[in-house]
Amino acid sequence: MTDSRRALPSIGLLLESAGVRALLETMPRDLVVSAVRDVVERARDNVAAAPMTTGAWSDAVATQVTQVTQVRRSSLRRVINATGIVLHTNLGRAPLSRAALDAVLRVGAGYTTLEYDLARGTRGSRYTHCASLLRELTGAEDALVVNNCAAALVLALNTLALGRDAVLSRGELVEIGGSFRVHEIMERSGARLREVGATNRTHLADYASAIDNGTGALLKVHRSNFALEGFVCDVDVRDLVPLARRHDLPIVHDLGSGLLISLASIGLDGEPTAREALNAGASVVVMSGDKLLGGPQAGIILGGIEYLSAMRSNPLARSYRVDKLTLAALEATLAVYREPDRALREIPALALLGASASELHSRATRTRNALNAAGIDATVIASTSSVGAGAFPQTELPSTAVALPGNADQWTSKLRSGDPAVVGRVRDGHALLDMRAVPDDEIDLLIERVIAAHD
Ligand SMILES: *Cc1c(COP(=O)(O)O)cnc(C)c1O
């Protein structure tokens, strides 16, 4: 028997082969050299399985390079959202505006006035940032920003109703995805949940008869991801106000998504803005920063000075405090809302939701034409998209999609493994790329990824 180890090529020889030289044109040299070493090492350990031809050797090296780069890739990766769901919680909800990103860069790269008062040269408060803008944009007396809306709700209830009852309609026991239920989060605040009414109908008298000496607050939770229809009845905040006044109880309104301006001009109607919720008489309104507001993850608390200063001095506020990057992004996002038309254009979530049928169609035809030219038999079809993240749950937004030919599972798994990954949707056995959440400036990249997934 001959010593088959002799048959193994040297590392230098492999680096000179055409296949590996081609790899070196796009990949860092140290990465390729170490892949060549690994492949030769493995062949030495298992000579029977060693590649037989030069081509097979360079294929093995290429596979090794791919595996190593996948391991080295960061875990939080960029995704092109072709699902048609604009505020997709699993894909990070709202994309940030240019203004917000610039602010993050400016503030994150150095030191800031996070807790420093430049006028006095003394310690300042992190809570002053965003507060005046929020007051201006919503008419609230006072405002506080925490980590997210769930934290805002816990902080509000822990401050206002610790050890006492928070009265909530059975029609508002909302589960918000990831199997978290708003009322279960609330109970951890130390407030006792007092459910009233029936699933479909709750009356003012139900709230009234639940109130006693142990009541701390009345609670309204926005039905953010479902709708009740048929024989239904509930009580508006406006109608709860006289009852709350009589018993000197605060009304806490969890708006969830939280609009700052009306979106009726882009066809989204029927949810209250933060200003409207406050005007209706809520003592405290809580909402998310990264849903329809279109900013970073944050919980925004609006309401009367006496309630909010009590929340600020609650030790829990410390554990829910936000980072400077969040404050920078939120402040810049809020500033855009001073001009509502600019917000509709420049806040990405709003711009995507407001895209016209012809814009969506032109994104789709551009994509299809490029794919057709690359030999992929894609077609343009009508589709429906949605807002997502618990806002306008019943609204279906007409959209346009590109349907890819052939095996849907193969497409979706290949598109997911690219960089950036593309996450689409499957309908009737076809892989679809919905154009609603793909901005114009991402179309070329989308086309490139689809062609790469096809090869
Ligand atoms: C989304 C939502 C929440 C949770 O908001 P986060 O910012 O994700 O913590 C709470 N309440 C309602 C009604 C919601 O829709």
Short mmCIF file of N, CA and C in Angstrom, two decimals, residues 21 149 221 224 265 306 381 403 410 431:
data_model
loop_
_atom_site.label_atom_id
_atom_site.label_comp_id
_atom_site.label_asym_id
_atom_site.label_seq_id
_atom_site.Cartn_x
_atom_site.Cartn_y
_atom_site.Cartn_z
N ARG A 21 -7.65 31.11 -6.03
CA ARG A 21 -7.25 32.48 -6.40
C ARG A 21 -8.48 33.37 -6.60
N CYS A 149 -43.18 50.40 26.43
CA CYS A 149 -44.53 50.67 26.91
C CYS A 149 -44.90 49.74 28.07
N VAL A 221 -57.14 49.70 28.31
CA VAL A 221 -56.07 49.16 27.47
C VAL A 221 -56.59 49.10 26.04
N SER A 224 -55.20 46.50 20.78
CA SER A 224 -54.30 46.85 19.70
C SER A 224 -54.24 45.82 18.60
N SER A 265 -54.97 61.08 6.43
CA SER A 265 -54.60 61.44 5.06
C SER A 265 -53.97 60.27 4.31
N GLU A 306 -48.33 65.92 38.96
CA GLU A 306 -48.27 65.22 40.25
C GLU A 306 -48.06 63.72 40.04
N ILE A 381 -47.97 40.71 -8.85
CA ILE A 381 -49.34 40.37 -8.46
C ILE A 381 -49.85 41.34 -7.38
N ALA A 403 -44.09 37.72 -7.38
CA ALA A 403 -44.15 36.28 -7.11
C ALA A 403 -42.98 35.61 -7.80
N GLN A 410 -37.64 26.55 -1.05
CA GLN A 410 -36.25 26.71 -1.47
C GLN A 410 -35.89 28.20 -1.56
N ALA A 431 -43.48 31.89 -3.36
CA ALA A 431 -42.73 32.85 -2.54
C ALA A 431 -43.06 34.25 -3.06
#
